[in-house]
GROMACS .gro file of C-alpha atoms in nm:
model
  224
    1MET     CA    1  -6.746   3.908   1.222
    2PRO     CA    2  -6.872   4.012   1.571
    3PRO     CA    3  -6.607   4.132   1.806
    4ALA     CA    4  -6.526   3.863   2.062
    5ILE     CA    5  -6.676   3.881   2.393
    6GLY     CA    6  -6.429   3.897   2.734
    7PRO     CA    7  -6.247   4.168   2.924
    8ALA     CA    8  -6.059   4.415   2.746
    9VAL     CA    9  -5.721   4.374   2.810
   10SER     CA   10  -5.486   4.722   2.803
   11GLY     CA   11  -5.097   4.746   2.766
   12ALA     CA   12  -5.065   4.784   3.122
   13GLN     CA   13  -5.155   4.526   3.348
   14VAL     CA   14  -5.436   4.604   3.620
   15ALA     CA   15  -5.288   4.652   3.947
   16ARG     CA   16  -5.399   4.371   4.217
   17PRO     CA   17  -5.606   4.536   4.504
   18TRP     CA   18  -5.411   4.579   4.820
   19PRO     CA   19  -5.529   4.335   5.074
   20ALA     CA   20  -5.661   4.497   5.380
   21GLY     CA   21  -5.623   4.189   5.604
   22ARG     CA   22  -5.244   4.175   5.524
   23GLU     CA   23  -5.209   4.541   5.639
   24THR     CA   24  -5.408   4.466   5.951
   25PHE     CA   25  -5.213   4.163   6.022
   26GLY     CA   26  -4.889   4.365   5.962
   27PHE     CA   27  -4.962   4.619   6.206
   28ALA     CA   28  -5.096   4.355   6.462
   29LEU     CA   29  -4.749   4.192   6.461
   30GLY     CA   30  -4.604   4.534   6.487
   31GLY     CA   31  -4.815   4.597   6.797
   32VAL     CA   32  -4.705   4.299   6.961
   33ALA     CA   33  -4.366   4.415   6.956
   34VAL     CA   34  -4.478   4.722   7.101
   35LEU     CA   35  -4.649   4.548   7.389
   36LEU     CA   36  -4.346   4.334   7.455
   37ARG     CA   37  -4.117   4.652   7.468
   38MET     CA   38  -4.375   4.822   7.734
   39ALA     CA   39  -4.380   4.522   7.926
   40SER     CA   40  -3.992   4.481   7.941
   41ASP     CA   41  -3.910   4.785   8.176
   42TRP     CA   42  -4.186   4.624   8.424
   43LEU     CA   43  -4.050   4.281   8.405
   44PHE     CA   44  -3.683   4.327   8.366
   45PRO     CA   45  -3.566   4.646   8.523
   46ARG     CA   46  -3.224   4.614   8.411
   47GLY     CA   47  -3.319   4.531   8.067
   48GLY     CA   48  -3.487   4.237   7.914
   49PRO     CA   49  -3.256   3.907   7.800
   50LEU     CA   50  -3.145   3.875   7.463
   51PRO     CA   51  -3.403   3.640   7.371
   52TYR     CA   52  -3.677   3.869   7.477
   53GLN     CA   53  -3.509   4.170   7.282
   54LEU     CA   54  -3.475   3.913   6.990
   55ALA     CA   55  -3.835   3.833   7.003
   56GLN     CA   56  -3.950   4.182   6.936
   57ALA     CA   57  -3.726   4.222   6.665
   58ALA     CA   58  -3.887   3.904   6.506
   59PHE     CA   59  -4.230   4.054   6.513
   60LEU     CA   60  -4.120   4.351   6.355
   61ALA     CA   61  -3.953   4.165   6.080
   62LEU     CA   62  -4.271   3.957   6.032
   63GLY     CA   63  -4.471   4.273   6.033
   64LEU     CA   64  -4.267   4.467   5.781
   65ALA     CA   65  -4.261   4.170   5.547
   66LEU     CA   66  -4.633   4.196   5.517
   67LEU     CA   67  -4.615   4.555   5.459
   68TRP     CA   68  -4.293   4.601   5.276
   69PRO     CA   69  -4.462   4.683   4.936
   70ARG     CA   70  -4.632   4.965   5.118
   71ARG     CA   71  -4.357   5.024   5.368
   72GLU     CA   72  -4.463   5.405   5.367
   73ARG     CA   73  -4.705   5.308   5.608
   74VAL     CA   74  -4.434   5.284   5.865
   75PHE     CA   75  -4.236   5.570   5.734
   76LEU     CA   76  -3.965   5.351   5.588
   77ALA     CA   77  -3.995   5.486   5.224
   78GLY     CA   78  -4.127   5.822   5.089
   79GLY     CA   79  -4.135   6.144   5.285
   80ASP     CA   80  -3.864   6.396   5.291
   81LEU     CA   81  -3.513   6.197   5.379
   82ARG     CA   82  -3.294   6.490   5.349
   83ALA     CA   83  -3.510   6.721   5.602
   84SER     CA   84  -3.540   6.408   5.811
   85LEU     CA   85  -3.148   6.360   5.848
   86ARG     CA   86  -3.091   6.756   5.865
   87GLY     CA   87  -3.331   6.756   6.181
   88ALA     CA   88  -3.141   6.461   6.337
   89LEU     CA   89  -2.809   6.678   6.337
   90TRP     CA   90  -2.927   6.849   6.636
   91ALA     CA   91  -2.859   6.525   6.836
   92VAL     CA   92  -2.483   6.589   6.811
   93PRO     CA   93  -2.430   6.905   6.987
   94LEU     CA   94  -2.736   6.836   7.241
   95GLY     CA   95  -2.619   6.474   7.323
   96LEU     CA   96  -2.277   6.597   7.381
   97ALA     CA   97  -2.381   6.879   7.591
   98GLY     CA   98  -2.615   6.659   7.807
   99GLY     CA   99  -2.333   6.382   7.824
  100ALA     CA  100  -2.071   6.632   7.936
  101ALA     CA  101  -2.297   6.787   8.188
  102LEU     CA  102  -2.390   6.445   8.316
  103ALA     CA  103  -2.003   6.326   8.351
  104TYR     CA  104  -1.921   6.670   8.541
  105LEU     CA  105  -2.223   6.603   8.788
  106ARG     CA  106  -2.146   6.233   8.860
  107PHE     CA  107  -1.757   6.222   8.815
  108HIS     CA  108  -1.649   6.590   8.796
  109ALA     CA  109  -1.446   6.518   8.478
  110LEU     CA  110  -1.481   6.387   8.117
  111LEU     CA  111  -1.423   6.040   8.108
  112TRP     CA  112  -1.371   5.943   7.744
  113PRO     CA  113  -1.349   5.584   7.639
  114GLY     CA  114  -1.123   5.365   7.505
  115PRO     CA  115  -1.175   5.161   7.164
  116GLY     CA  116  -1.292   4.856   7.368
  117GLN     CA  117  -1.526   5.062   7.548
  118LEU     CA  118  -1.695   5.249   7.253
  119LEU     CA  119  -1.778   4.938   7.060
  120PRO     CA  120  -2.038   4.750   7.288
  121PRO     CA  121  -2.273   5.074   7.318
  122LEU     CA  122  -2.234   5.124   6.924
  123ALA     CA  123  -2.324   4.771   6.850
  124ASN     CA  124  -2.627   4.790   7.123
  125ASN     CA  125  -2.752   5.139   6.971
  126LEU     CA  126  -2.757   5.032   6.639
  127PHE     CA  127  -2.978   4.764   6.712
  128PHE     CA  128  -3.187   4.859   6.986
  129SER     CA  129  -3.254   5.234   6.841
  130ALA     CA  130  -3.393   5.059   6.512
  131VAL     CA  131  -3.637   4.835   6.729
  132GLU     CA  132  -3.739   5.114   6.915
  133GLU     CA  133  -3.801   5.359   6.619
  134LEU     CA  134  -3.990   5.111   6.421
  135GLU     CA  135  -4.194   4.993   6.725
  136PHE     CA  136  -4.288   5.360   6.863
  137ARG     CA  137  -4.243   5.608   6.550
  138GLY     CA  138  -4.279   5.338   6.268
  139PHE     CA  139  -4.576   5.093   6.376
  140PHE     CA  140  -4.748   5.271   6.666
  141LEU     CA  141  -4.753   5.624   6.504
  142GLY     CA  142  -4.848   5.472   6.140
  143TRP     CA  143  -5.140   5.294   6.296
  144LEU     CA  144  -5.256   5.633   6.445
  145THR     CA  145  -5.224   5.836   6.151
  146ARG     CA  146  -5.385   5.532   5.923
  147ARG     CA  147  -5.698   5.580   6.160
  148GLY     CA  148  -5.687   5.952   6.090
  149VAL     CA  149  -5.549   6.061   6.460
  150ARG     CA  150  -5.453   6.443   6.441
  151PRO     CA  151  -5.067   6.500   6.471
  152TRP     CA  152  -5.140   6.712   6.767
  153ARG     CA  153  -5.279   6.410   6.935
  154ALA     CA  154  -5.044   6.144   6.778
  155ILE     CA  155  -4.722   6.310   6.887
  156PRO     CA  156  -4.786   6.348   7.269
  157LEU     CA  157  -4.939   5.994   7.282
  158VAL     CA  158  -4.644   5.826   7.097
  159ALA     CA  159  -4.392   6.003   7.305
  160LEU     CA  160  -4.566   5.951   7.637
  161THR     CA  161  -4.602   5.590   7.546
  162HIS     CA  162  -4.230   5.540   7.460
  163THR     CA  163  -4.133   5.727   7.770
  164LEU     CA  164  -4.337   5.481   7.977
  165ALA     CA  165  -4.142   5.218   7.813
  166HIS     CA  166  -3.835   5.355   8.014
  167VAL     CA  167  -4.033   5.353   8.356
  168HIS     CA  168  -3.726   5.196   8.557
  169ARG     CA  169  -3.607   5.542   8.571
  170LEU     CA  170  -3.929   5.648   8.760
  171TRP     CA  171  -3.843   5.342   9.027
  172SER     CA  172  -3.488   5.458   9.046
  173GLY     CA  173  -3.607   5.814   9.129
  174ASP     CA  174  -3.436   5.964   8.806
  175VAL     CA  175  -3.717   6.183   8.736
  176ALA     CA  176  -3.515   6.429   8.560
  177ALA     CA  177  -3.402   6.161   8.333
  178LEU     CA  178  -3.773   6.041   8.248
  179ALA     CA  179  -3.843   6.414   8.162
  180VAL     CA  180  -3.551   6.423   7.918
  181THR     CA  181  -3.662   6.088   7.767
  182LEU     CA  182  -4.025   6.248   7.714
  183ALA     CA  183  -3.852   6.576   7.557
  184VAL     CA  184  -3.657   6.397   7.294
  185THR     CA  185  -3.904   6.156   7.222
  186LEU     CA  186  -4.153   6.446   7.155
  187TRP     CA  187  -3.881   6.595   6.931
  188TRP     CA  188  -3.835   6.251   6.721
  189THR     CA  189  -4.225   6.190   6.691
  190TRP     CA  190  -4.256   6.560   6.547
  191LEU     CA  191  -3.977   6.488   6.305
  192VAL     CA  192  -4.129   6.196   6.153
  193VAL     CA  193  -4.463   6.353   6.121
  194ARG     CA  194  -4.307   6.660   5.988
  195THR     CA  195  -4.087   6.472   5.725
  196LYS     CA  196  -4.299   6.150   5.683
  197SER     CA  197  -3.968   5.968   5.715
  198LEU     CA  198  -3.840   5.737   6.009
  199TRP     CA  199  -3.490   5.779   5.921
  200GLY     CA  200  -3.396   6.096   6.089
  201ALA     CA  201  -3.542   5.995   6.410
  202TYR     CA  202  -3.356   5.674   6.396
  203ALA     CA  203  -3.026   5.876   6.341
  204ALA     CA  204  -3.121   6.126   6.616
  205HIS     CA  205  -3.223   5.857   6.837
  206PHE     CA  206  -2.892   5.656   6.807
  207ALA     CA  207  -2.653   5.966   6.794
  208TRP     CA  208  -2.821   6.089   7.123
  209ASN     CA  209  -2.783   5.752   7.285
  210VAL     CA  210  -2.439   5.738   7.230
  211LEU     CA  211  -2.313   6.085   7.247
  212VAL     CA  212  -2.492   6.106   7.592
  213LEU     CA  213  -2.296   5.808   7.698
  214LEU     CA  214  -1.960   5.916   7.543
  215PRO     CA  215  -1.808   6.157   7.790
  216GLN     CA  216  -1.878   5.864   8.068
  217LEU     CA  217  -1.760   5.560   7.923
  218GLY     CA  218  -1.437   5.594   8.073
  219SER     CA  219  -1.588   5.533   8.406
  220GLY     CA  220  -1.684   5.176   8.287
  221LEU     CA  221  -2.047   5.290   8.238
  222ASN     CA  222  -2.216   5.081   7.932
  223LEU     CA  223  -2.569   5.151   7.932
  224ARG     CA  224  -2.827   5.183   7.645
   0.00000   0.00000   0.00000
């Protein structure tokens, strides 16, 4: 009897090809979140209202849902997680030193917070640091690297874009704070490029924001 004519089936199923349009749409949704963040500082110098911030998170969530099987595209899987988190540890001494220096310059003392003063910045920065990291070093950096942009170009481009999302510091004349923002965003972007993991940059971003504020929170300051 002649063999049946038809497709040969092996023990393992053939994987479906990844739909390119799905990835493109996922990155486009992340790009909308980036544009909203960039516009936020121009529209709302004191910080955007909560619905505006949640809109950014919603676009990121939709983009991640489309990319989730390939979440390494935005550095949420794969990479060297341990090296990434080890690099983030530098945020602890540097953030505390920077916060102490600012406290002495502004108040001539270290003003440590009570528990009630500490909870709001912790909650704010757990959320907003995650949003910004996904926007700039997740979707934006991932989009650049997917298009073959060399690291020596991608790192300053991402850092400068992230810094321009804090342009309110320029309007207030705080050029030094803007320069520090550029320096730390260069560091965080380099960390992601080196380790291919977003988690260390998120940990460093969160720790830096909180620890810079910590010696000043006793004054009633509660900025993110």
